[in-house]
Amino acid sequence: IFNHLTQNTPFITIIFGCIHPTTKQLKNPNSFLIPMKLGVLYSGGKDSTMATYLAKKEGHEIACLITLHSENSESYMFHTPSIRRTENQAEAMSLPLIIKETKGIKEDELKDLEDAIKTAVKKYNIKGIVTGALHSEYQASRIQKICDKLKIKCVNPLWHKDEFQYLNDIIENKFRVIVIGVSAYPLNASWLGREIDSKFIEDVRELHRKYKIHPAGEGGEFETFVIDCPLFQKPLKVTGANFTGEGNSWRMELEIR
């Protein structure tokens, strides 16, 4: 397993998603947005990183990243494995990072998220938030409420994208993404450190067929970490990892230099 982690590579993000009800039916509601200054809800995983990449390609200015450090490893809202390594990813992208601690109590953690976004609005004058949501109505509706309350936009570049096309886009756009957490049968510790490549997509397609595993892991079936992508000015070097878990629930805390 550890062989996957002994390479020099860059670091990236994850995001959470939302979409306004009146634009949900559109294939790409964000295509109507004029370029603006945005903050990114960032977890270091593939979704938030890819969403950042796409938002930048659409002409938006990425002003900052926003990361929530949750004490609750079972948080419904926030990614937790290797979350403190987002500092390395932010440095690789030369972007400021806002960090907010939260106890991760369901629904109460949304107040902490709102406070973090308020900080970004005040400090960086952002006009909207980027999320990496694909299909999660749970995350989408809650983040949208916060954005509506603060009178800012919610930008969701991945919303309703075909999951398998998305996985192929990760490879085609030269993202290097590894699995750092699993939490669903029949996934186990052998998946930790696996990189998203053509064999990974083939295996996930079979798991989806047999067990209804979400191909992109949006149901929490697996968590990822971006170690390289076009946004990074330099690669990150993974120097080690700590593994914890049992059965079909495992996580990996990366050591980065």
Coordinates of N, CA and C in Angstrom, one line a residue:
I1 N 0.8 -1.2 0.0 CA 0.0 0.0 0.0 C 0.9 1.3 0.0
F2 N 1.9 1.2 0.8 CA 2.7 2.4 1.0 C 3.5 2.8 -0.3
N3 N 3.7 1.8 -1.1 CA 4.4 2.1 -2.4 C 3.8 3.2 -3.2
H4 N 2.4 3.3 -3.1 CA 1.7 4.3 -3.8 C 2.1 5.7 -3.3
L5 N 2.6 5.8 -2.1 CA 2.8 7.1 -1.5 C 4.2 7.7 -1.5
T6 N 5.2 6.9 -2.1 CA 6.6 7.3 -2.0 C 7.0 8.1 -3.3
Q7 N 6.1 8.9 -3.8 CA 6.4 9.7 -5.0 C 6.3 11.2 -4.7
N8 N 7.1 12.0 -5.5 CA 6.9 13.4 -5.3 C 5.7 13.9 -6.1
T9 N 4.8 14.6 -5.5 CA 3.6 15.0 -6.2 C 3.0 16.2 -5.5
P10 N 2.1 17.0 -6.3 CA 1.4 18.1 -5.7 C 0.1 17.8 -5.0
F11 N -0.4 18.8 -4.4 CA -1.5 18.6 -3.4 C -2.7 19.4 -3.9
I12 N -3.9 19.0 -3.5 CA -5.1 19.7 -3.9 C -6.3 19.7 -3.0
T13 N -7.4 20.0 -3.4 CA -8.6 20.3 -2.7 C -9.9 19.5 -2.8
I14 N -10.8 19.7 -1.8 CA -12.1 19.3 -2.1 C -13.1 20.4 -1.8
I15 N -14.4 20.2 -2.3 CA -15.3 21.3 -2.1 C -16.7 20.7 -1.8
F16 N -17.6 21.5 -1.3 CA -18.9 21.0 -1.1 C -19.9 21.7 -2.0
G17 N -21.0 21.1 -2.3 CA -21.8 21.7 -3.3 C -23.1 22.2 -3.0
C18 N -23.6 23.1 -3.9 CA -24.9 23.6 -3.8 C -25.3 24.2 -5.1
I19 N -26.6 24.2 -5.3 CA -27.1 24.8 -6.6 C -28.5 25.4 -6.3
H20 N -28.7 26.6 -6.9 CA -30.0 27.3 -6.6 C -31.1 26.5 -7.2
P21 N -32.2 26.3 -6.5 CA -33.4 25.6 -7.0 C -33.9 26.0 -8.4
T22 N -33.8 27.3 -8.7 CA -34.3 27.7 -10.0 C -33.4 27.4 -11.2
T23 N -32.2 27.0 -10.9 CA -31.2 26.7 -12.0 C -30.8 25.2 -12.0
K24 N -31.4 24.5 -11.1 CA -31.0 23.1 -10.9 C -31.2 22.3 -12.2
Q25 N -32.2 22.6 -13.0 CA -32.5 21.8 -14.2 C -31.6 22.2 -15.3
L26 N -30.8 23.2 -15.2 CA -29.9 23.6 -16.3 C -28.7 22.7 -16.3
K27 N -28.2 22.4 -17.5 CA -27.0 21.5 -17.6 C -25.8 22.1 -17.0
N28 N -25.6 23.4 -17.2 CA -24.5 24.1 -16.6 C -24.9 25.5 -16.2
P29 N -25.5 25.6 -15.0 CA -26.0 26.9 -14.6 C -25.0 27.9 -14.4
N30 N -23.7 27.5 -14.1 CA -22.6 28.4 -13.9 C -22.1 29.1 -15.1
S31 N -22.6 28.6 -16.3 CA -22.1 29.2 -17.5 C -22.6 30.6 -17.8
F32 N -23.7 31.0 -17.0 CA -24.3 32.3 -17.1 C -23.6 33.3 -16.2
L33 N -22.7 32.9 -15.3 CA -22.1 33.8 -14.4 C -21.0 34.6 -15.0
I34 N -21.0 35.9 -14.7 CA -19.8 36.7 -15.2 C -18.7 36.5 -14.3
P35 N -17.4 36.7 -14.7 CA -16.3 36.4 -13.9 C -16.3 37.2 -12.6
M36 N -16.0 36.6 -11.5 CA -16.0 37.2 -10.2 C -14.9 36.7 -9.3
K37 N -14.8 37.3 -8.1 CA -13.8 36.9 -7.1 C -14.5 35.9 -6.2
L38 N -13.9 34.7 -6.1 CA -14.5 33.6 -5.4 C -13.6 33.0 -4.3
G39 N -14.2 32.4 -3.3 CA -13.5 31.6 -2.3 C -13.9 30.1 -2.6
V40 N -13.1 29.2 -2.2 CA -13.4 27.8 -2.5 C -13.5 27.0 -1.1
L41 N -14.6 26.2 -1.0 CA -14.7 25.3 0.1 C -13.8 24.1 -0.2
Y42 N -12.7 24.0 0.5 CA -11.6 23.2 0.1 C -11.3 22.1 1.1
S43 N -11.2 20.8 0.6 CA -10.9 19.7 1.5 C -9.7 19.0 1.1
G44 N -9.1 19.3 0.0 CA -7.9 18.7 -0.5 C -8.2 17.5 -1.4
G45 N -9.4 17.2 -1.6 CA -9.8 16.1 -2.4 C -10.0 16.4 -3.9
K46 N -10.4 15.4 -4.7 CA -10.5 15.6 -6.1 C -11.6 16.6 -6.5
D47 N -12.8 16.6 -5.7 CA -13.9 17.4 -6.1 C -13.7 18.8 -6.0
S48 N -13.2 19.2 -4.8 CA -13.0 20.7 -4.6 C -11.8 21.2 -5.5
T49 N -10.9 20.3 -5.7 CA -9.7 20.8 -6.5 C -10.1 20.9 -8.0
M50 N -10.9 19.9 -8.5 CA -11.3 20.0 -9.9 C -12.3 21.2 -10.0
A51 N -13.1 21.4 -9.0 CA -14.1 22.6 -9.1 C -13.3 23.9 -9.2
T52 N -12.2 24.0 -8.4 CA -11.3 25.1 -8.4 C -10.7 25.3 -9.8
Y53 N -10.2 24.3 -10.3 CA -9.6 24.3 -11.7 C -10.6 24.8 -12.7
L54 N -11.8 24.2 -12.7 CA -12.8 24.6 -13.7 C -13.3 26.0 -13.5
A55 N -13.5 26.5 -12.3 CA -13.9 27.9 -12.0 C -12.8 28.8 -12.6
K56 N -11.6 28.5 -12.4 CA -10.5 29.4 -12.8 C -10.5 29.4 -14.4
K57 N -10.7 28.2 -15.0 CA -10.8 28.2 -16.5 C -11.9 29.0 -17.0
E58 N -13.0 29.1 -16.2 CA -14.2 29.9 -16.7 C -13.9 31.4 -16.5
G59 N -12.8 31.8 -16.0 CA -12.4 33.2 -15.9 C -12.6 33.8 -14.5
H60 N -13.0 33.0 -13.5 CA -13.2 33.5 -12.2 C -11.8 33.7 -11.5
E61 N -11.7 34.6 -10.6 CA -10.5 34.8 -9.8 C -10.7 34.0 -8.5
I62 N -9.8 33.2 -8.2 CA -9.8 32.4 -6.9 C -9.0 33.2 -5.9
A63 N -9.7 33.8 -4.9 CA -9.1 34.7 -3.9 C -8.6 33.9 -2.7
C64 N -9.2 32.8 -2.3 CA -8.8 32.1 -1.1 C -9.5 30.7 -1.1
L65 N -8.9 29.9 -0.2 CA -9.5 28.6 0.1 C -10.0 28.6 1.5
I66 N -11.0 27.8 1.7 CA -11.7 27.7 3.1 C -11.8 26.3 3.5
T67 N -11.2 26.0 4.6 CA -11.2 24.6 5.1 C -11.7 24.5 6.5
L68 N -12.6 23.6 6.8 CA -13.1 23.3 8.1 C -12.4 22.1 8.7
H69 N -11.9 22.2 9.9 CA -11.3 21.1 10.6 C -12.3 20.6 11.6
S70 N -12.9 19.5 11.2 CA -13.9 18.9 12.1 C -13.4 17.9 13.0
E71 N -13.8 17.9 14.3 CA -13.4 16.9 15.3 C -14.2 15.6 15.1
N72 N -15.3 15.7 14.3 CA -16.1 14.5 14.1 C -15.7 13.8 12.8
S73 N -15.1 12.7 12.9 CA -14.7 11.9 11.7 C -15.8 11.4 10.9
E74 N -17.0 11.5 11.5 CA -18.2 11.0 10.8 C -19.1 12.2 10.3
S75 N -18.5 13.3 10.2 CA -19.2 14.5 9.8 C -20.0 14.3 8.4
Y76 N -21.2 14.7 8.4 CA -22.0 14.7 7.1 C -21.6 15.7 6.1
M77 N -21.0 16.8 6.6 CA -20.6 17.9 5.8 C -19.2 18.0 5.3
F78 N -18.3 17.6 6.2 CA -16.9 17.9 5.9 C -16.0 16.7 5.9
H79 N -15.1 16.7 4.9 CA -14.1 15.7 4.7 C -13.1 15.8 5.8
T80 N -12.6 14.7 6.4 CA -11.7 14.8 7.6 C -10.3 14.1 7.4
P81 N -10.2 13.0 6.6 CA -8.8 12.4 6.5 C -7.8 13.4 5.9
S82 N -6.6 13.5 6.5 CA -5.5 14.4 6.1 C -6.0 15.8 5.8
I83 N -7.0 16.3 6.5 CA -7.5 17.6 6.3 C -6.5 18.7 6.6
R84 N -5.6 18.5 7.5 CA -4.6 19.5 7.9 C -3.5 19.7 6.8
R85 N -3.5 18.8 5.8 CA -2.6 18.9 4.7 C -3.0 19.9 3.7
T86 N -4.2 20.4 3.8 CA -4.6 21.5 2.9 C -3.7 22.7 2.9
E87 N -3.0 22.8 4.0 CA -2.1 23.9 4.1 C -1.0 23.8 3.1
N88 N -0.5 22.5 2.9 CA 0.5 22.3 1.9 C 0.0 22.5 0.5
Q89 N -1.3 22.1 0.3 CA -1.9 22.3 -1.0 C -2.1 23.8 -1.3
A90 N -2.5 24.6 -0.4 CA -2.7 26.0 -0.5 C -1.4 26.7 -0.9
E91 N -0.3 26.2 -0.2 CA 1.0 26.8 -0.5 C 1.4 26.4 -1.9
A92 N 1.1 25.2 -2.4 CA 1.5 24.8 -3.7 C 0.7 25.6 -4.8
M93 N -0.5 26.1 -4.4 CA -1.2 26.9 -5.3 C -1.0 28.4 -5.1
S94 N -0.2 28.8 -4.1 CA 0.1 30.2 -3.8 C -1.2 30.9 -3.5
L95 N -2.1 30.3 -2.7 CA -3.4 30.8 -2.3 C -3.5 30.9 -0.8
P96 N -4.1 32.0 -0.2 CA -4.3 32.1 1.2 C -5.4 31.0 1.6
L97 N -5.2 30.5 2.8 CA -6.1 29.5 3.4 C -6.8 30.0 4.7
I98 N -8.1 30.0 4.7 CA -8.8 30.3 5.9 C -9.2 28.9 6.6
I99 N -8.8 28.7 7.9 CA -9.1 27.5 8.6 C -10.0 27.8 9.7
K100 N -11.0 27.0 9.8 CA -12.0 27.1 10.9 C -12.2 25.8 11.6
E101 N -12.0 25.8 12.9 CA -12.3 24.6 13.7 C -13.7 24.4 14.0
T102 N -14.2 23.2 14.0 CA -15.6 22.9 14.3 C -15.7 21.5 15.0
K103 N -16.6 21.4 16.0 CA -16.8 20.2 16.7 C -17.5 19.1 15.8
G104 N -18.1 19.6 14.7 CA -18.7 18.7 13.8 C -20.1 18.2 14.2
I105 N -20.8 18.9 15.1 CA -22.1 18.5 15.5 C -23.1 18.8 14.4
K106 N -23.9 17.8 14.0 CA -24.8 17.9 12.9 C -25.6 19.2 13.0
E107 N -25.7 19.9 11.9 CA -26.4 21.2 11.8 C -25.7 22.3 12.5
D108 N -25.2 22.1 13.7 CA -24.5 23.2 14.4 C -23.2 23.6 13.6
E109 N -22.6 22.6 12.9 CA -21.4 22.8 12.2 C -21.6 23.8 11.0
L110 N -22.9 24.0 10.6 CA -23.2 24.9 9.6 C -22.9 26.4 10.0
K111 N -23.1 26.6 11.3 CA -22.8 28.0 11.8 C -21.3 28.3 11.7
D112 N -20.5 27.3 12.0 CA -19.0 27.4 11.8 C -18.7 27.7 10.4
L113 N -19.3 27.0 9.5 CA -19.1 27.2 8.0 C -19.5 28.6 7.6
E114 N -20.6 29.0 8.1 CA -21.1 30.4 7.8 C -20.0 31.4 8.3
D115 N -19.5 31.2 9.5 CA -18.5 32.2 10.1 C -17.3 32.2 9.2
A116 N -16.9 31.0 8.7 CA -15.7 31.0 7.9 C -15.9 31.7 6.6
I117 N -17.1 31.5 6.0 CA -17.4 32.2 4.7 C -17.5 33.7 5.0
K118 N -18.0 34.1 6.1 CA -18.1 35.6 6.4 C -16.7 36.2 6.5
T119 N -15.8 35.4 7.1 CA -14.4 35.9 7.2 C -13.8 36.1 5.8
A120 N -14.1 35.2 4.9 CA -13.6 35.3 3.5 C -14.2 36.5 2.8
V121 N -15.5 36.7 3.0 CA -16.2 37.9 2.4 C -15.5 39.2 2.9
K122 N -15.3 39.2 4.2 CA -14.7 40.5 4.8 C -13.3 40.7 4.5
K123 N -12.5 39.6 4.5 CA -11.0 39.7 4.3 C -10.6 39.8 2.8
Y124 N -11.4 39.1 2.0 CA -11.0 39.0 0.6 C -12.0 39.6 -0.4
N125 N -13.1 40.0 0.1 CA -14.2 40.7 -0.7 C -14.7 39.7 -1.8
I126 N -14.8 38.4 -1.4 CA -15.3 37.5 -2.4 C -16.8 37.7 -2.7
K127 N -17.2 37.3 -3.9 CA -18.6 37.5 -4.3 C -19.4 36.2 -4.4
G128 N -18.6 35.1 -4.2 CA -19.3 33.8 -4.3 C -18.4 32.7 -3.7
I129 N -19.0 31.5 -3.6 CA -18.3 30.3 -3.1 C -18.3 29.2 -4.2
V130 N -17.2 28.6 -4.3 CA -17.1 27.4 -5.2 C -17.2 26.1 -4.4
T131 N -18.0 25.2 -4.9 CA -18.1 23.9 -4.2 C -17.8 22.8 -5.2
G132 N -17.6 21.6 -4.7 CA -17.3 20.4 -5.5 C -18.4 19.5 -5.6
A133 N -19.6 19.9 -5.3 CA -20.8 19.0 -5.3 C -21.1 18.4 -6.6
L134 N -21.4 17.1 -6.7 CA -21.9 16.5 -7.9 C -23.4 16.3 -7.8
H135 N -23.8 15.6 -6.8 CA -25.3 15.2 -6.7 C -25.8 15.4 -5.3
S136 N -25.0 15.8 -4.3 CA -25.4 15.8 -2.9 C -26.3 16.9 -2.6
E137 N -27.6 16.6 -2.5 CA -28.6 17.6 -2.1 C -28.5 18.0 -0.7
Y138 N -28.0 17.1 0.2 CA -27.8 17.4 1.6 C -26.8 18.6 1.7
Q139 N -25.7 18.5 1.1 CA -24.7 19.5 1.2 C -25.1 20.8 0.4
A140 N -25.7 20.5 -0.8 CA -26.0 21.6 -1.7 C -27.0 22.6 -1.1
S141 N -28.1 22.0 -0.5 CA -29.2 22.9 0.0 C -28.7 23.7 1.2
R142 N -27.8 23.1 2.0 CA -27.4 23.8 3.2 C -26.4 24.9 2.9
I143 N -25.5 24.7 1.9 CA -24.6 25.7 1.5 C -25.3 26.8 0.8
Q144 N -26.3 26.4 -0.1 CA -27.0 27.4 -0.8 C -27.7 28.4 0.2
K145 N -28.3 27.9 1.3 CA -29.0 28.7 2.3 C -28.0 29.8 2.9
I146 N -26.8 29.3 3.1 CA -25.8 30.2 3.7 C -25.4 31.3 2.7
C147 N -25.2 30.9 1.4 CA -24.9 31.9 0.4 C -26.0 32.9 0.1
D148 N -27.3 32.4 0.2 CA -28.4 33.3 0.0 C -28.5 34.3 1.2
K149 N -28.2 33.8 2.4 CA -28.2 34.7 3.5 C -27.2 35.8 3.4
L150 N -26.0 35.4 2.9 CA -24.9 36.4 2.8 C -24.9 37.1 1.5
K151 N -25.9 36.8 0.6 CA -26.1 37.5 -0.6 C -24.9 37.3 -1.5
I152 N -24.4 36.1 -1.6 CA -23.3 35.8 -2.5 C -23.7 34.6 -3.4
K153 N -22.9 34.4 -4.5 CA -23.3 33.3 -5.4 C -22.7 32.0 -4.9
C154 N -23.3 30.9 -5.4 CA -22.8 29.5 -5.1 C -22.5 28.9 -6.5
V155 N -21.2 28.6 -6.7 CA -20.8 28.2 -8.0 C -20.4 26.7 -7.9
N156 N -21.0 25.9 -8.8 CA -20.9 24.4 -8.7 C -20.5 23.8 -10.0
P157 N -19.3 23.9 -10.4 CA -18.8 23.5 -11.8 C -19.1 22.0 -12.1
L158 N -19.2 21.1 -11.0 CA -19.4 19.7 -11.3 C -20.8 19.2 -11.2
W159 N -21.7 20.1 -10.9 CA -23.1 19.7 -10.6 C -23.7 18.8 -11.7
H160 N -24.2 17.6 -11.3 CA -24.8 16.7 -12.2 C -24.0 16.2 -13.4
K161 N -22.7 16.3 -13.2 CA -21.8 15.8 -14.2 C -21.8 14.2 -14.2
D162 N -21.7 13.6 -15.3 CA -21.7 12.1 -15.3 C -20.4 11.7 -14.6
E163 N -20.6 10.7 -13.6 CA -19.5 10.4 -12.7 C -18.4 9.7 -13.4
F164 N -18.6 8.8 -14.4 CA -17.5 8.2 -15.1 C -16.8 9.1 -16.0
Q165 N -17.5 10.0 -16.7 CA -16.9 11.0 -17.5 C -16.0 11.9 -16.6
Y166 N -16.5 12.2 -15.4 CA -15.7 13.0 -14.5 C -14.4 12.3 -14.1
L167 N -14.5 11.0 -13.8 CA -13.3 10.3 -13.4 C -12.3 10.3 -14.6
N168 N -12.8 10.2 -15.8 CA -11.9 10.2 -17.0 C -11.3 11.6 -17.1
D169 N -12.1 12.7 -16.8 CA -11.6 14.0 -16.9 C -10.4 14.3 -16.0
I170 N -10.5 13.6 -14.8 CA -9.4 13.7 -13.8 C -8.1 13.3 -14.4
I171 N -8.2 12.2 -15.1 CA -6.9 11.6 -15.7 C -6.5 12.5 -16.9
E172 N -7.5 12.9 -17.8 CA -7.1 13.6 -19.0 C -6.6 15.0 -18.6
N173 N -7.0 15.6 -17.5 CA -6.5 16.9 -17.1 C -5.2 16.8 -16.2
K174 N -4.6 15.6 -16.2 CA -3.4 15.4 -15.5 C -3.4 15.7 -14.0
F175 N -4.6 15.3 -13.4 CA -4.7 15.3 -11.9 C -4.1 14.0 -11.4
R176 N -3.4 14.0 -10.3 CA -2.9 12.8 -9.7 C -3.7 12.8 -8.3
V177 N -4.5 11.8 -8.2 CA -5.4 11.7 -7.0 C -5.3 10.3 -6.4
I178 N -5.1 10.3 -5.0 CA -5.0 9.0 -4.3 C -6.1 8.8 -3.3
V179 N -6.5 7.6 -3.0 CA -7.5 7.3 -2.0 C -6.9 7.4 -0.7
I180 N -7.5 8.1 0.3 CA -7.0 8.2 1.6 C -8.0 7.8 2.7
G181 N -9.2 7.3 2.2 CA -10.2 6.8 3.2 C -11.2 6.0 2.5
V182 N -11.7 4.9 3.1 CA -12.8 4.1 2.6 C -13.8 3.9 3.7
S183 N -15.1 3.7 3.3 CA -16.1 3.5 4.4 C -17.3 2.8 3.7
A184 N -17.1 1.7 3.1 CA -18.2 1.0 2.5 C -17.8 -0.4 2.0
Y185 N -18.7 -1.4 2.2 CA -18.4 -2.7 1.7 C -18.5 -2.7 0.2
P186 N -17.5 -3.4 -0.5 CA -16.4 -4.3 0.0 C -15.1 -3.6 0.0
L187 N -15.0 -2.3 0.1 CA -13.7 -1.6 0.1 C -13.0 -1.9 1.4
N188 N -11.7 -1.9 1.4 CA -10.9 -2.3 2.5 C -9.6 -1.5 2.5
A189 N -8.6 -1.9 3.4 CA -7.4 -1.2 3.5 C -6.5 -1.2 2.2
S190 N -6.8 -2.2 1.4 CA -6.0 -2.4 0.1 C -6.2 -1.2 -0.8
W191 N -7.3 -0.5 -0.6 CA -7.6 0.6 -1.5 C -6.9 1.9 -1.1
L192 N -6.4 2.0 0.1 CA -5.6 3.2 0.5 C -4.4 3.3 -0.3
G193 N -4.2 4.5 -0.8 CA -3.0 4.8 -1.6 C -3.2 4.5 -3.1
R194 N -4.3 3.9 -3.5 CA -4.5 3.7 -4.9 C -4.7 5.0 -5.6
E195 N -4.2 5.1 -6.8 CA -4.3 6.3 -7.6 C -5.5 6.1 -8.6
I196 N -6.2 7.2 -8.9 CA -7.3 7.2 -9.9 C -6.6 7.1 -11.3
D197 N -6.8 5.9 -11.9 CA -6.3 5.7 -13.2 C -7.3 4.8 -13.9
S198 N -7.0 4.3 -15.1 CA -8.0 3.5 -15.9 C -8.4 2.3 -15.2
K199 N -7.4 1.6 -14.5 CA -7.8 0.4 -13.7 C -8.7 0.7 -12.6
F200 N -8.5 1.8 -11.9 CA -9.3 2.3 -10.8 C -10.8 2.5 -11.3
I201 N -10.9 3.1 -12.5 CA -12.2 3.4 -13.0 C -12.9 2.1 -13.4
E202 N -12.2 1.2 -13.9 CA -12.7 -0.1 -14.3 C -13.2 -0.9 -13.1
D203 N -12.4 -0.8 -12.0 CA -12.8 -1.5 -10.7 C -14.0 -0.8 -10.1
V204 N -14.1 0.5 -10.1 CA -15.2 1.2 -9.5 C -16.5 1.0 -10.3
R205 N -16.4 0.9 -11.6 CA -17.5 0.6 -12.5 C -18.2 -0.8 -12.1
E206 N -17.3 -1.7 -11.8 CA -17.8 -3.0 -11.4 C -18.4 -3.0 -10.0
L207 N -17.8 -2.2 -9.1 CA -18.4 -2.0 -7.7 C -19.8 -1.3 -7.8
H208 N -19.9 -0.4 -8.7 CA -21.1 0.3 -8.9 C -22.2 -0.6 -9.4
R209 N -21.8 -1.5 -10.3 CA -22.8 -2.4 -10.9 C -23.2 -3.4 -9.8
K210 N -22.3 -3.9 -9.0 CA -22.6 -5.0 -8.0 C -23.2 -4.5 -6.7
Y211 N -22.6 -3.3 -6.2 CA -23.0 -2.9 -4.9 C -23.5 -1.5 -4.8
K212 N -23.7 -0.8 -6.0 CA -24.3 0.5 -6.0 C -23.3 1.5 -5.4
I213 N -22.0 1.3 -5.3 CA -21.1 2.2 -4.8 C -21.1 3.5 -5.7
H214 N -21.2 4.7 -5.2 CA -21.1 5.9 -6.0 C -19.8 5.9 -6.7
P215 N -19.8 6.0 -8.0 CA -18.5 6.0 -8.8 C -17.5 7.0 -8.3
A216 N -18.0 8.2 -7.9 CA -17.1 9.3 -7.5 C -16.9 9.4 -5.9
G217 N -17.6 8.4 -5.2 CA -17.4 8.4 -3.8 C -18.2 9.5 -3.1
E218 N -19.1 10.1 -3.7 CA -19.8 11.2 -3.1 C -20.6 10.9 -1.9
G219 N -21.0 9.6 -1.8 CA -21.7 9.1 -0.6 C -20.8 8.8 0.6
G220 N -19.5 9.2 0.5 CA -18.6 8.9 1.6 C -17.9 7.5 1.4
E221 N -18.2 6.8 0.3 CA -17.7 5.5 0.2 C -16.1 5.5 0.1
F222 N -15.6 6.5 -0.5 CA -14.1 6.7 -0.4 C -13.8 8.2 -0.4
E223 N -12.6 8.5 0.2 CA -12.2 9.9 0.2 C -10.8 10.0 -0.5
T224 N -10.5 11.2 -1.1 CA -9.3 11.3 -1.9 C -8.5 12.5 -1.5
F225 N -7.3 12.5 -2.1 CA -6.4 13.6 -1.8 C -5.6 13.9 -3.1
V226 N -5.6 15.1 -3.6 CA -4.9 15.5 -4.8 C -3.4 15.8 -4.5
I227 N -2.6 15.0 -5.2 CA -1.1 15.2 -5.0 C -0.5 16.0 -6.1
D228 N -1.2 16.1 -7.2 CA -0.7 16.9 -8.4 C -1.8 17.3 -9.3
C229 N -1.7 18.5 -9.9 CA -2.6 19.0 -10.8 C -2.1 20.3 -11.5
P230 N -2.8 20.8 -12.5 CA -2.3 22.0 -13.2 C -2.3 23.2 -12.4
L231 N -3.0 23.2 -11.3 CA -3.0 24.4 -10.4 C -1.8 24.6 -9.5
F232 N -1.1 23.5 -9.3 CA 0.1 23.5 -8.4 C 1.3 24.1 -9.1
Q233 N 2.0 24.9 -8.4 CA 3.3 25.5 -8.9 C 4.4 24.5 -8.6
K234 N 4.2 23.7 -7.7 CA 5.3 22.7 -7.3 C 4.6 21.4 -6.8
P235 N 5.2 20.3 -7.0 CA 4.7 19.0 -6.5 C 4.8 18.9 -5.0
L236 N 4.0 18.1 -4.4 CA 4.2 17.7 -3.0 C 4.8 16.4 -2.9
K237 N 5.6 16.2 -1.8 CA 6.2 14.9 -1.6 C 5.6 14.3 -0.4
V238 N 5.0 13.1 -0.7 CA 4.4 12.3 0.4 C 5.6 11.5 1.0
T239 N 5.8 11.7 2.3 CA 7.0 11.1 2.9 C 6.6 9.9 3.9
G240 N 5.3 9.8 4.1 CA 4.8 8.7 5.0 C 3.3 8.8 5.2
A241 N 2.8 7.8 6.0 CA 1.4 7.8 6.2 C 1.1 7.0 7.4
N242 N 0.0 7.4 8.2 CA -0.4 6.6 9.3 C -1.8 6.0 9.0
F243 N -2.0 4.7 9.2 CA -3.2 4.0 8.8 C -4.0 3.6 10.1
T244 N -5.3 3.9 10.1 CA -6.2 3.4 11.1 C -7.4 2.9 10.6
G245 N -8.0 1.9 11.3 CA -9.3 1.4 10.8 C -9.4 -0.1 11.0
E246 N -10.5 -0.6 10.5 CA -10.8 -2.1 10.5 C -11.9 -2.4 9.5
G247 N -11.9 -3.7 9.1 CA -13.0 -4.1 8.2 C -13.1 -3.3 6.9
N248 N -14.2 -2.6 6.7 CA -14.4 -1.8 5.5 C -14.4 -0.3 5.8
S249 N -13.8 0.1 6.9 CA -13.6 1.5 7.3 C -12.2 1.8 7.6
W250 N -11.5 2.5 6.8 CA -10.1 2.8 6.9 C -9.8 4.2 6.5
R251 N -8.8 4.8 7.1 CA -8.4 6.2 6.8 C -6.8 6.3 6.9
M252 N -6.3 7.3 6.2 CA -4.9 7.4 6.1 C -4.5 8.9 6.3
E253 N -3.6 9.2 7.3 CA -3.2 10.5 7.5 C -1.8 10.7 6.9
L254 N -1.7 11.5 5.9 CA -0.5 11.7 5.1 C 0.6 12.6 5.9
E255 N 1.8 12.3 5.6 CA 2.9 13.1 6.0 C 3.5 13.7 4.8
I256 N 3.5 15.1 4.7 CA 4.0 15.8 3.5 C 5.2 16.7 3.9
R257 N 6.1 16.7 3.0 CA 7.2 17.6 3.1 C 7.2 18.7 2.0

